[in-house]
C-alpha positions as a printed Julia matrix, in Angstrom:
367×3 Matrix{Float64}:
 -36.0   -65.65   -7.33
 -32.92  -63.72   -8.34
 -32.83  -59.91   -8.18
 -32.79  -58.15  -11.53
 -32.18  -54.52  -12.37
 -34.21  -52.03  -14.29
 -31.85  -49.65  -16.11
 -34.03  -46.64  -16.82
 -34.1   -43.99  -14.09
 -35.92  -40.73  -14.55
 -35.89  -37.78  -12.15
 -38.94  -35.6   -12.58
 -39.75  -32.1   -11.4
 -42.5   -29.68  -12.3
 -45.93  -28.42  -11.46
 -49.32  -30.05  -11.01
 -52.61  -29.15  -12.68
 -56.1   -30.13  -11.62
 -57.5   -33.31  -13.17
 -59.7   -31.32  -15.51
 -56.65  -29.62  -16.96
 -54.55  -32.75  -17.32
 -53.94  -34.22  -20.8
 -56.86  -36.42  -21.79
 -56.71  -40.2   -22.15
 -55.76  -40.4   -25.81
 -55.52  -43.28  -28.28
 -52.12  -45.03  -28.44
 -49.54  -43.03  -30.38
 -45.84  -42.28  -30.52
 -46.56  -39.26  -28.33
 -47.88  -41.34  -25.43
 -44.55  -41.4   -23.56
 -44.29  -37.63  -23.96
 -47.82  -37.17  -22.61
 -47.05  -39.48  -19.69
 -43.95  -37.38  -18.97
 -46.11  -34.24  -18.88
 -48.59  -35.79  -16.46
 -45.83  -37.1   -14.23
 -44.04  -33.74  -14.22
 -47.26  -31.98  -13.25
 -47.86  -34.34  -10.33
 -44.88  -33.19   -8.25
 -45.76  -29.61   -7.34
 -45.44  -28.57   -3.71
 -48.9   -27.73   -2.33
 -48.26  -24.61   -0.25
 -51.2   -22.34   -1.17
 -54.63  -22.75    0.46
 -57.26  -22.96   -2.28
 -60.07  -24.3    -0.12
 -63.03  -22.45    1.41
 -62.5   -19.16    3.23
 -66.11  -18.5     4.25
 -68.8   -20.58    5.92
 -70.95  -20.89    9.05
 -69.61  -20.53   12.58
 -69.25  -23.69   14.62
 -72.45  -25.46   15.65
 -72.4   -26.42   19.32
 -72.96  -29.65   21.2
 -72.67  -32.08   18.28
 -71.76  -35.77   18.57
 -70.3   -37.53   15.54
 -69.83  -41.21   14.67
 -66.85  -42.23   12.51
 -67.45  -45.6    10.85
 -64.14  -46.97    9.55
 -64.0   -49.71    6.95
 -60.69  -50.85    8.46
 -58.25  -48.82   10.55
 -55.4   -51.04    9.35
 -55.79  -49.13    6.1
 -53.44  -46.13    6.26
 -55.81  -43.93    4.28
 -58.75  -44.46    6.65
 -56.49  -43.99    9.69
 -55.03  -40.79    8.25
 -58.49  -39.31    7.63
 -59.53  -40.25   11.19
 -56.49  -38.46   12.62
 -57.66  -35.27   10.93
 -61.24  -35.76   12.11
 -60.03  -36.18   15.7
 -58.0   -32.96   15.48
 -60.83  -31.01   13.9
 -63.52  -32.33   16.26
 -61.46  -31.17   19.21
 -60.9   -27.78   17.58
 -64.59  -27.2    16.86
 -65.71  -28.6    20.23
 -67.61  -31.75   19.22
 -67.64  -35.27   20.64
 -66.49  -38.18   18.48
 -67.06  -41.94   18.69
 -65.11  -44.31   16.41
 -66.41  -47.64   15.08
 -63.73  -49.82   13.45
 -65.47  -52.53   11.42
 -62.12  -54.16   10.45
 -63.38  -55.27    7.01
 -65.84  -57.57    8.79
 -69.46  -57.66    7.61
 -70.85  -58.6    11.02
 -68.94  -55.81   12.75
 -70.21  -53.38   10.11
 -73.84  -54.42   10.59
 -73.52  -54.12   14.36
 -71.95  -50.65   14.07
 -74.73  -49.42   11.8
 -77.4   -50.76   14.15
 -75.71  -49.16   17.16
 -75.41  -45.81   15.38
 -79.04  -45.8    14.27
 -80.15  -46.55   17.84
 -77.88  -43.92   19.41
 -79.08  -41.0    17.25
 -75.8   -39.23   16.53
 -75.95  -35.76   14.98
 -73.63  -36.74   12.17
 -72.05  -39.89   10.72
 -68.85  -40.13    8.71
 -68.86  -43.16    6.4
 -65.14  -43.81    5.8
 -63.91  -46.2     3.12
 -67.24  -47.72    2.07
 -69.09  -47.4    -1.23
 -72.18  -45.42   -0.25
 -74.59  -46.78   -2.88
 -75.13  -50.25   -1.32
 -75.93  -48.51    1.97
 -78.43  -46.03    0.51
 -81.4   -47.55    2.41
 -79.53  -47.3     5.71
 -78.55  -43.71    4.93
 -82.2   -42.97    4.12
 -83.26  -44.35    7.51
 -80.78  -42.39    9.61
 -81.37  -39.25    7.55
 -85.1   -39.6     8.3
 -84.12  -39.74   11.99
 -82.32  -36.41   11.66
 -78.73  -37.62   11.22
 -76.45  -36.13    8.58
 -74.26  -38.67    6.76
 -71.09  -37.67    4.95
 -68.62  -39.89    3.1
 -64.87  -40.24    2.84
 -63.88  -42.25   -0.25
 -67.52  -43.31   -0.47
 -67.67  -43.08   -4.27
 -65.37  -42.86   -7.29
 -65.25  -39.06   -7.3
 -65.77  -36.36   -4.65
 -69.04  -34.47   -4.28
 -72.65  -35.56   -4.45
 -73.28  -39.32   -4.75
 -76.36  -39.89   -6.94
 -79.0   -42.22   -5.53
 -78.06  -41.57   -1.91
 -78.81  -38.95    0.74
 -75.1   -38.59    1.45
 -74.47  -34.88    2.04
 -71.19  -35.06    0.1
 -68.19  -37.32   -0.49
 -64.78  -35.98    0.58
 -61.8   -37.21   -1.42
 -59.23  -36.14   -3.95
 -60.02  -36.95   -7.57
 -59.5   -40.69   -8.04
 -58.79  -40.09  -11.72
 -56.12  -37.52  -10.86
 -54.46  -40.01   -8.5
 -54.6   -42.83  -11.06
 -53.26  -40.75  -13.94
 -50.34  -39.5   -11.86
 -49.32  -43.0   -10.71
 -49.69  -44.73  -14.08
 -48.03  -41.93  -16.03
 -45.02  -41.94  -13.74
 -44.85  -45.73  -14.07
 -44.8   -45.47  -17.87
 -41.97  -42.93  -17.67
 -39.98  -45.07  -15.22
 -40.33  -48.01  -17.61
 -38.91  -45.95  -20.46
 -42.1   -46.68  -22.35
 -41.33  -50.4   -22.61
 -42.47  -52.19  -19.48
 -44.48  -55.25  -18.57
 -47.17  -54.07  -16.14
 -49.25  -55.74  -13.43
 -52.03  -53.86  -11.63
 -53.17  -54.89   -8.13
 -56.72  -53.91   -7.21
 -59.71  -54.72   -5.0
 -62.8   -54.81   -7.2
 -65.15  -54.67   -4.2
 -64.71  -50.9    -4.2
 -65.88  -48.59   -6.98
 -62.98  -46.2    -6.33
 -60.48  -49.03   -6.72
 -62.09  -50.3    -9.9
 -62.2   -46.83  -11.43
 -58.53  -46.24  -10.6
 -57.71  -49.59  -12.17
 -59.59  -48.77  -15.37
 -57.78  -45.44  -15.74
 -54.36  -46.93  -15.01
 -54.99  -49.75  -17.48
 -55.9   -47.19  -20.15
 -52.64  -45.3   -19.58
 -50.63  -48.53  -19.93
 -52.51  -49.56  -23.07
 -51.92  -46.08  -24.57
 -48.16  -46.69  -24.35
 -47.17  -48.48  -27.59
 -44.15  -50.2   -26.04
 -45.87  -51.19  -22.79
 -47.78  -54.37  -22.11
 -50.48  -54.93  -19.51
 -49.65  -58.45  -18.36
 -52.3   -58.93  -15.68
 -54.81  -57.28  -13.38
 -54.7   -59.05  -10.03
 -57.79  -58.78   -7.8
 -56.57  -59.1    -4.21
 -58.68  -57.99   -1.23
 -56.98  -55.22    0.71
 -57.69  -56.99    4.0
 -56.02  -60.18    2.71
 -52.83  -58.83    1.15
 -50.57  -60.49    3.74
 -52.19  -63.89    3.18
 -52.73  -63.79   -0.59
 -49.83  -61.82   -2.08
 -47.07  -64.46   -1.72
 -48.85  -66.96   -3.97
 -49.85  -64.25   -6.47
 -46.29  -62.98   -6.76
 -44.87  -66.48   -7.17
 -47.39  -67.2    -9.92
 -46.65  -63.92  -11.72
 -42.92  -64.54  -11.65
 -43.41  -68.09  -12.95
 -45.77  -66.9   -15.69
 -44.0   -63.76  -16.92
 -40.4   -63.84  -15.62
 -38.25  -60.97  -16.93
 -41.16  -59.55  -18.95
 -42.7   -58.42  -15.65
 -41.04  -55.13  -14.67
 -43.63  -52.75  -13.16
 -46.35  -53.03  -10.51
 -49.17  -50.54   -9.99
 -51.36  -50.79   -6.89
 -54.54  -48.96   -5.96
 -53.21  -48.82   -2.39
 -49.85  -49.02   -0.57
 -51.0   -52.15    1.3
 -49.95  -54.35   -1.63
 -46.37  -53.19   -1.24
 -46.51  -53.62    2.53
 -47.1   -57.28    1.77
 -44.37  -57.45   -0.89
 -41.8   -55.85    1.4
 -42.37  -58.6     3.95
 -41.33  -61.32    1.5
 -37.61  -62.2     1.64
 -37.56  -63.55   -1.92
 -39.55  -60.73   -3.57
 -38.21  -59.42   -6.86
 -35.85  -56.57   -5.93
 -35.82  -55.05   -9.42
 -39.53  -54.4    -9.78
 -40.76  -50.8   -10.04
 -43.6   -50.52   -7.49
 -45.89  -47.47   -7.65
 -49.07  -46.89   -5.68
 -52.11  -44.8    -6.59
 -52.83  -44.06   -2.9
 -52.63  -43.35   -0.08
 -49.18  -42.24    1.05
 -48.95  -44.42    4.16
 -46.12  -44.12    6.66
 -44.64  -47.44    5.55
 -44.85  -46.35    1.9
 -42.95  -43.13    2.59
 -40.29  -45.14    4.42
 -39.89  -47.42    1.4
 -39.88  -44.56   -1.1
 -37.38  -42.6     0.97
 -34.93  -45.48    1.18
 -35.55  -46.68   -2.35
 -36.25  -50.19   -1.04
 -39.47  -51.88   -2.12
 -41.38  -48.92   -3.54
 -40.57  -46.3    -6.16
 -43.42  -43.81   -5.65
 -46.78  -43.21   -4.04
 -49.54  -40.72   -4.76
 -50.6   -39.26   -1.44
 -53.84  -37.53   -0.62
 -53.71  -34.89    2.15
 -55.53  -37.19    4.57
 -55.32  -35.03    7.69
 -56.65  -32.06    5.73
 -59.53  -34.21    4.47
 -60.39  -35.01    8.09
 -60.76  -31.29    8.8
 -62.85  -30.92    5.65
 -65.18  -33.7     6.83
 -65.92  -31.76   10.01
 -66.38  -28.52    8.05
 -68.82  -30.17    5.63
 -70.85  -31.54    8.55
 -70.93  -28.06   10.07
 -72.29  -26.68    6.79
 -74.97  -29.37    6.75
 -75.99  -28.56   10.33
 -76.59  -24.96    9.18
 -78.58  -26.11    6.11
 -75.9   -24.81    3.77
 -74.57  -26.48    0.64
 -71.29  -28.48    0.56
 -68.17  -26.39    0.04
 -67.29  -28.1    -3.25
 -63.63  -28.22   -2.27
 -61.53  -31.05   -3.79
 -58.09  -31.41   -2.12
 -55.27  -32.1    -4.53
 -53.03  -35.17   -4.21
 -49.28  -35.22   -4.78
 -46.88  -37.73   -6.33
 -43.92  -38.54   -4.1
 -40.58  -40.05   -5.13
 -37.29  -40.18   -3.25
 -36.39  -36.87   -4.88
 -39.19  -34.73   -3.43
 -39.88  -36.1     0.05
 -37.67  -33.54    1.82
 -39.64  -30.57    3.09
 -43.01  -32.09    2.22
 -43.03  -35.19    4.42
 -41.92  -34.75    8.02
 -39.9   -36.96   10.34
 -43.1   -38.85   11.16
 -43.38  -39.77    7.45
 -46.76  -38.1     7.11
 -47.88  -35.85    4.25
 -49.35  -32.7     5.74
 -49.35  -29.83    3.2
 -48.09  -26.54    4.7
 -50.95  -24.52    3.23
 -52.53  -23.25    6.45
 -55.7   -25.36    6.28
 -56.06  -25.64   10.07
 -56.0   -21.88   10.5
 -58.38  -21.42    7.56
 -61.0   -23.73    9.04
 -60.61  -22.26   12.54
 -61.27  -18.77   11.09
 -64.42  -20.03    9.37
 -65.7   -21.63   12.57
 -64.78  -18.7    14.8
 -62.38  -20.9    16.77
């Protein structure tokens, strides 16, 4: 496959609004490119001001927490765990990690072990909570508090479950930022492919929103939605990419992924199309930042403040232990391109907003 070039290059700068304030998903019109430009501009603001909770209960003592990871190869799950580890040490709690590695048998064993061990709290990281509602009911009846990370499409309460709350940025906000920037990069005339994993409600919801943005662009064409399991990207992406190139050729210009893992797999292929615009709606992995920074293999990523979310998970558990309500805080994501990495992403290629969240939570906990 021969490299091809995409001529349009757009450098964006601006401020970011919350998802509720973002332009709505409108019907296709001549203004769609302008609306996409607005959304993309808004997605680049530096997040330096703490707008999370400033009050809450002091630290509960002597708690032991289980962290159940869907797969620690996933940069988002690993990033959230890093924050949980920091925060657990700061508040003085013990933590045990269960990595189920996208394996059903490992997941069942972890859940059985947790139920038998009687932890004080359980963090359900990277799983849809609804299919596990009976299990959550059982451990809740045994006195365990269960909290989710990316356990549903949107943050907050998850109907039909006894999950205390779901910690995440707005999936819609992430999807709109990624797809809008992709439309702008295409000059409003691209051939789009979306990579997703339909096993997860968050992924499917992101896909639906991104597809709507593409369809709202009169000069854009949604060529295909490719359903590729996140834990099989290395094995399955080569054949998918070869088939897409054979089917669409030069018409195929832009890729959107619900996760950076798809572009990890693409970067490993020596004959991958070098001209393709690759943009991810999550999670701002280290490898993604390396690609975005060098301009090789990925154009942009929308990063959630994963370490911050780990601290929030511990704070929400602490509120539950004191029979208080969830904080209601929704951390904002940020769109990263090669033009705005400096000062926001450190030498370790990790997005950690300089908004003082660690100090804020320590003050709440009396630590």
